Coordinates of N, CA, C and O in Angstrom, one line a residue:
X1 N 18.4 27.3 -6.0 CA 18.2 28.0 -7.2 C 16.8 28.8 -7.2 O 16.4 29.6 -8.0
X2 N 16.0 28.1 -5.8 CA 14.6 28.8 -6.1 C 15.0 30.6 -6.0 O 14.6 31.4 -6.8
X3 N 15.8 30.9 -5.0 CA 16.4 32.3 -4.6 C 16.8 33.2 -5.7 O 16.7 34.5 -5.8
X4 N 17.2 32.3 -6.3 CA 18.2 33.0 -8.0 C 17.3 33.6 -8.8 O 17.3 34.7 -9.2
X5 N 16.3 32.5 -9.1 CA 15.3 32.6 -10.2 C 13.7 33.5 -10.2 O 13.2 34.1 -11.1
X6 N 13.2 33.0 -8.5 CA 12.4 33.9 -8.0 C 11.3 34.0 -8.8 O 10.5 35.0 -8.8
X7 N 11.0 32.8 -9.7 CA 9.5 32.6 -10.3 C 8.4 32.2 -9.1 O 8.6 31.3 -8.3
X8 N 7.3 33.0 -9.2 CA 6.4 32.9 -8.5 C 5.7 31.5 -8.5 O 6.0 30.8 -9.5
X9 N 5.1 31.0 -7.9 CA 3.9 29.5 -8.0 C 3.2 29.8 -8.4 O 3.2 31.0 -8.3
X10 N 2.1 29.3 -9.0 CA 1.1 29.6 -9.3 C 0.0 29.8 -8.3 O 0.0 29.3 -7.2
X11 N -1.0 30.6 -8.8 CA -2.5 31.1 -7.9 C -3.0 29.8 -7.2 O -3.6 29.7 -6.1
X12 N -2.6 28.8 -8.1 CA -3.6 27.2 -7.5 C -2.8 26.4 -6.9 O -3.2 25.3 -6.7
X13 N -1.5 26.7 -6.4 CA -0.7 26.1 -5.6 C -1.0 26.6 -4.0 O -1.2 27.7 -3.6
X14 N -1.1 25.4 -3.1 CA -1.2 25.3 -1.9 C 0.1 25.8 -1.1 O 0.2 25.8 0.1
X15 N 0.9 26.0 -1.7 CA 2.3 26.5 -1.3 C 2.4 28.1 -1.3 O 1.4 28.7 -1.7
X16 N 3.2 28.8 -1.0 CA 3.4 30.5 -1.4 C 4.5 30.4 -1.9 O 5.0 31.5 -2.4
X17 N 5.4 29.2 -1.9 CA 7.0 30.1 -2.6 C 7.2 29.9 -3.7 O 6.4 29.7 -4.6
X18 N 8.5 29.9 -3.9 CA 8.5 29.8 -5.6 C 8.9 28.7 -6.2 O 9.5 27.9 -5.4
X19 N 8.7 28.3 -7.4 CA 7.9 27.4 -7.5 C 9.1 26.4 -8.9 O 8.9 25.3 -9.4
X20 N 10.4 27.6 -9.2 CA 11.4 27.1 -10.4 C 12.8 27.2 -9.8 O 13.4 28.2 -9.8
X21 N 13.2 26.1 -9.4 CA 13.2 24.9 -10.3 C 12.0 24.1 -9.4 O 11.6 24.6 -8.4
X22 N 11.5 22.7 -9.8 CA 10.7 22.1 -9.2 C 11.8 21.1 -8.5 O 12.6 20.4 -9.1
X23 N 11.6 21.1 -7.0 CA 12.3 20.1 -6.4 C 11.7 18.8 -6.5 O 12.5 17.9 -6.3
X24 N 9.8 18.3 -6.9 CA 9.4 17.4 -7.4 C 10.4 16.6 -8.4 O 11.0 15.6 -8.1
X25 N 10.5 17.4 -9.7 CA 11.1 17.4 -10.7 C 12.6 16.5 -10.8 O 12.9 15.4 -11.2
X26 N 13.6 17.7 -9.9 CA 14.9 17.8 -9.7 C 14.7 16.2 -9.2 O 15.3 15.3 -9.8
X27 N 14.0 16.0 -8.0 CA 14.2 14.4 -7.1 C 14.0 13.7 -8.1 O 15.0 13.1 -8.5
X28 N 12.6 13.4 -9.0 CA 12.3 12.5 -10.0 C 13.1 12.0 -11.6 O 12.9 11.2 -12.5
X29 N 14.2 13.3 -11.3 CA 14.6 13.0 -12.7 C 16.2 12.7 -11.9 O 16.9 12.0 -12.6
X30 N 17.0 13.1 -10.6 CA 17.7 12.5 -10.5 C 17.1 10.9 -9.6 O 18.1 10.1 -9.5
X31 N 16.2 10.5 -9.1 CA 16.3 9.1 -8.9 C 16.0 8.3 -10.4 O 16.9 7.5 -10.7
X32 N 15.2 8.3 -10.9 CA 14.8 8.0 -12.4 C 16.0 7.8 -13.4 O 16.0 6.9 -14.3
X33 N 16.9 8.4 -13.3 CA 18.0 8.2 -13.9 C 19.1 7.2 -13.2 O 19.9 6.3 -13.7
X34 N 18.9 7.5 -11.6 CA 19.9 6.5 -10.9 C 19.4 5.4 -11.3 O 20.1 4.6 -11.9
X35 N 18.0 5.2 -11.0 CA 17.4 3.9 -11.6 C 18.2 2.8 -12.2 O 18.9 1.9 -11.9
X36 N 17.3 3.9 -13.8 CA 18.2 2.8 -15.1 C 19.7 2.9 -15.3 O 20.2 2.4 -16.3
X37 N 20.8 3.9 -14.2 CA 22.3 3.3 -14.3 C 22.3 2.2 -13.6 O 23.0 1.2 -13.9
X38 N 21.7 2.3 -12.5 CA 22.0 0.9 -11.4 C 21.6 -0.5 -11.8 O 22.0 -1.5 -11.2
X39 N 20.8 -0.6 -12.6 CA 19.7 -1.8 -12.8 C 19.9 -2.0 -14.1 O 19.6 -3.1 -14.5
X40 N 20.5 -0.8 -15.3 CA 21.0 -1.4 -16.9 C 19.9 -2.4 -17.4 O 20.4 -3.2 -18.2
X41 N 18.1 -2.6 -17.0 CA 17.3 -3.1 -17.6 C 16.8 -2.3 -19.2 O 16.3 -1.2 -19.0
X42 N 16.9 -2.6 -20.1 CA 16.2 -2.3 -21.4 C 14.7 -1.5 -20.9 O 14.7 -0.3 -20.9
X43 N 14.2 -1.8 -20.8 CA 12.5 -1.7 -20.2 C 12.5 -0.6 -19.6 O 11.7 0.2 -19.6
X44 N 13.9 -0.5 -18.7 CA 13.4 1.0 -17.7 C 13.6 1.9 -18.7 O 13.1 3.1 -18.6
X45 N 14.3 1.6 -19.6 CA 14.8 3.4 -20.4 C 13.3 4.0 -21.2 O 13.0 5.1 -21.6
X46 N 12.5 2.6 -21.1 CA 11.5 3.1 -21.4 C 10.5 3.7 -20.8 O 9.9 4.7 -21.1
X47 N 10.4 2.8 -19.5 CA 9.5 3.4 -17.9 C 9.7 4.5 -17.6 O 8.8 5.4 -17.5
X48 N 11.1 4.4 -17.4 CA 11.4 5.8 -16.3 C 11.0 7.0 -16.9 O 10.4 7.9 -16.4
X49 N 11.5 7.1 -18.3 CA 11.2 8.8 -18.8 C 9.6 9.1 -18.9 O 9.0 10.2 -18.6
X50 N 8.9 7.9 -19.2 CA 7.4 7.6 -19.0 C 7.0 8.2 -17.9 O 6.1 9.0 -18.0
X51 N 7.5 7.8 -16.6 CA 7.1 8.0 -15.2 C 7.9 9.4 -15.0 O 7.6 9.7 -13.8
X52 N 8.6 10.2 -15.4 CA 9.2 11.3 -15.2 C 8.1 12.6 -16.0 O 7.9 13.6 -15.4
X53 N 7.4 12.2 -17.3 CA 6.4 12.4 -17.7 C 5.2 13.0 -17.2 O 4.7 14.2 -17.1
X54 N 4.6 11.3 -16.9 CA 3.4 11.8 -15.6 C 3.5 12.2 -14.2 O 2.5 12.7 -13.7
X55 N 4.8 12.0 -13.4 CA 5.4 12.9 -12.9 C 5.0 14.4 -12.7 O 4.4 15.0 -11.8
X56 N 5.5 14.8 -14.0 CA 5.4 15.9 -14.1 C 4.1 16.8 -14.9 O 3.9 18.0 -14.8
X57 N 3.4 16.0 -15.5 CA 2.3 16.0 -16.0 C 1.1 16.4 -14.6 O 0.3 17.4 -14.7
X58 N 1.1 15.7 -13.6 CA 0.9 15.4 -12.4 C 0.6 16.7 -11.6 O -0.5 17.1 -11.3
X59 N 2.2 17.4 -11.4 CA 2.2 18.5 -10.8 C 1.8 19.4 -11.3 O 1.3 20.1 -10.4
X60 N 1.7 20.1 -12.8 CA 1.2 20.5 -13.0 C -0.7 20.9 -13.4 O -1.3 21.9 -13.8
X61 N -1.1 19.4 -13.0 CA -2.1 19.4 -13.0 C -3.0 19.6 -11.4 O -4.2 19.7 -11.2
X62 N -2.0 19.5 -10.4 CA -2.2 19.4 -9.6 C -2.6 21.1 -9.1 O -3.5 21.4 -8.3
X63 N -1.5 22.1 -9.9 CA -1.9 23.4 -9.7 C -0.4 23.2 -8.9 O -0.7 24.2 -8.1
X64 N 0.7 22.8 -8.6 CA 2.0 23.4 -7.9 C 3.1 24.1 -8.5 O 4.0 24.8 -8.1
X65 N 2.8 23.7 -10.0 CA 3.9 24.1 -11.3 C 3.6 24.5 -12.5 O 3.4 23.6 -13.3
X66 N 3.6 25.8 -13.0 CA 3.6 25.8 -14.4 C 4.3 24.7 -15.7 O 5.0 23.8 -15.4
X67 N 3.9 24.9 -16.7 CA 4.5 23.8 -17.6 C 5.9 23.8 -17.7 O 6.6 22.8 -17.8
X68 N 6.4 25.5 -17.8 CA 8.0 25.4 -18.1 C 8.9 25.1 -16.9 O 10.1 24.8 -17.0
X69 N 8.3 25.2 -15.5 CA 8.9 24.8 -14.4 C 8.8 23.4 -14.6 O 9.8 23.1 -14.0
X70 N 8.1 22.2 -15.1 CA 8.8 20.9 -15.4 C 9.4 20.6 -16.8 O 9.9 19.5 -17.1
X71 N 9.3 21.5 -17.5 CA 10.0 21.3 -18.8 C 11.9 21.7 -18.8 O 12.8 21.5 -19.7
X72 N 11.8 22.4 -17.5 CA 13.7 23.4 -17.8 C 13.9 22.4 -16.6 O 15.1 22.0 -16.6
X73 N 13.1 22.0 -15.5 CA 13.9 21.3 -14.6 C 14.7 20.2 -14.7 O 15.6 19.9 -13.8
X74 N 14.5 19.6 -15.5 CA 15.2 18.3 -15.4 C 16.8 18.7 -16.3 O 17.9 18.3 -16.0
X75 N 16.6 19.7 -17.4 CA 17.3 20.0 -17.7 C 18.8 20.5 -16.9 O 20.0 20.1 -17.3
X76 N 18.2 21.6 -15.6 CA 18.9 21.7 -14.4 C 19.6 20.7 -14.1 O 20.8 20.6 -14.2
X77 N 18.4 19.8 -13.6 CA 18.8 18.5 -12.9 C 20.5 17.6 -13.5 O 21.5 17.1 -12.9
X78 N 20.3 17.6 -14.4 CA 21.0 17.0 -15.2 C 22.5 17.8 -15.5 O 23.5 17.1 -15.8
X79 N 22.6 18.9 -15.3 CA 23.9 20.1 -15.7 C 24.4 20.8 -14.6 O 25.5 21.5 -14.7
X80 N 23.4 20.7 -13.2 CA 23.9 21.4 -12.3 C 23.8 20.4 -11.0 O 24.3 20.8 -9.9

């Protein structure tokens, strides 16, 4: 989808390509979810979206993703 979409990365990314959807993202919100189906603990449903969060909180602070590139990805993640 990065091909499709063709959003640029940001200036403070160490990378040159493009940068939406976030494959960070896409991995962390499909293992994150495998997670809490496989394991059905109470606690994770609270962890995981927690750690999907600073995850993504993360990358963007890191300078590899704008905000809406972790805000629509998981969304992806989830529908496609």
């Amino acid at each position: 989808l990065k091909d499709v979409f063709k959003w640029p990365a940001p200036i403070t990314s160490p990378t040159f390509n493009y940068a939406f959807p976030s494959g960070h993202m896409n991995f962390a919100t499909v293992f994150y979810l495998w997670y809490m189906i496989i394991y059905k603990l109470k606690i994770l449903y609270i962890l995981c979206p927690i750690a999907l969060i600073v995850s993504g909180w993360v990358m963007v602070h890191a300078g590899y993703h704008y905000p809406l590139d972790i805000i629509l990805t998981p969304i992806f993640a989830l529908f496609f």
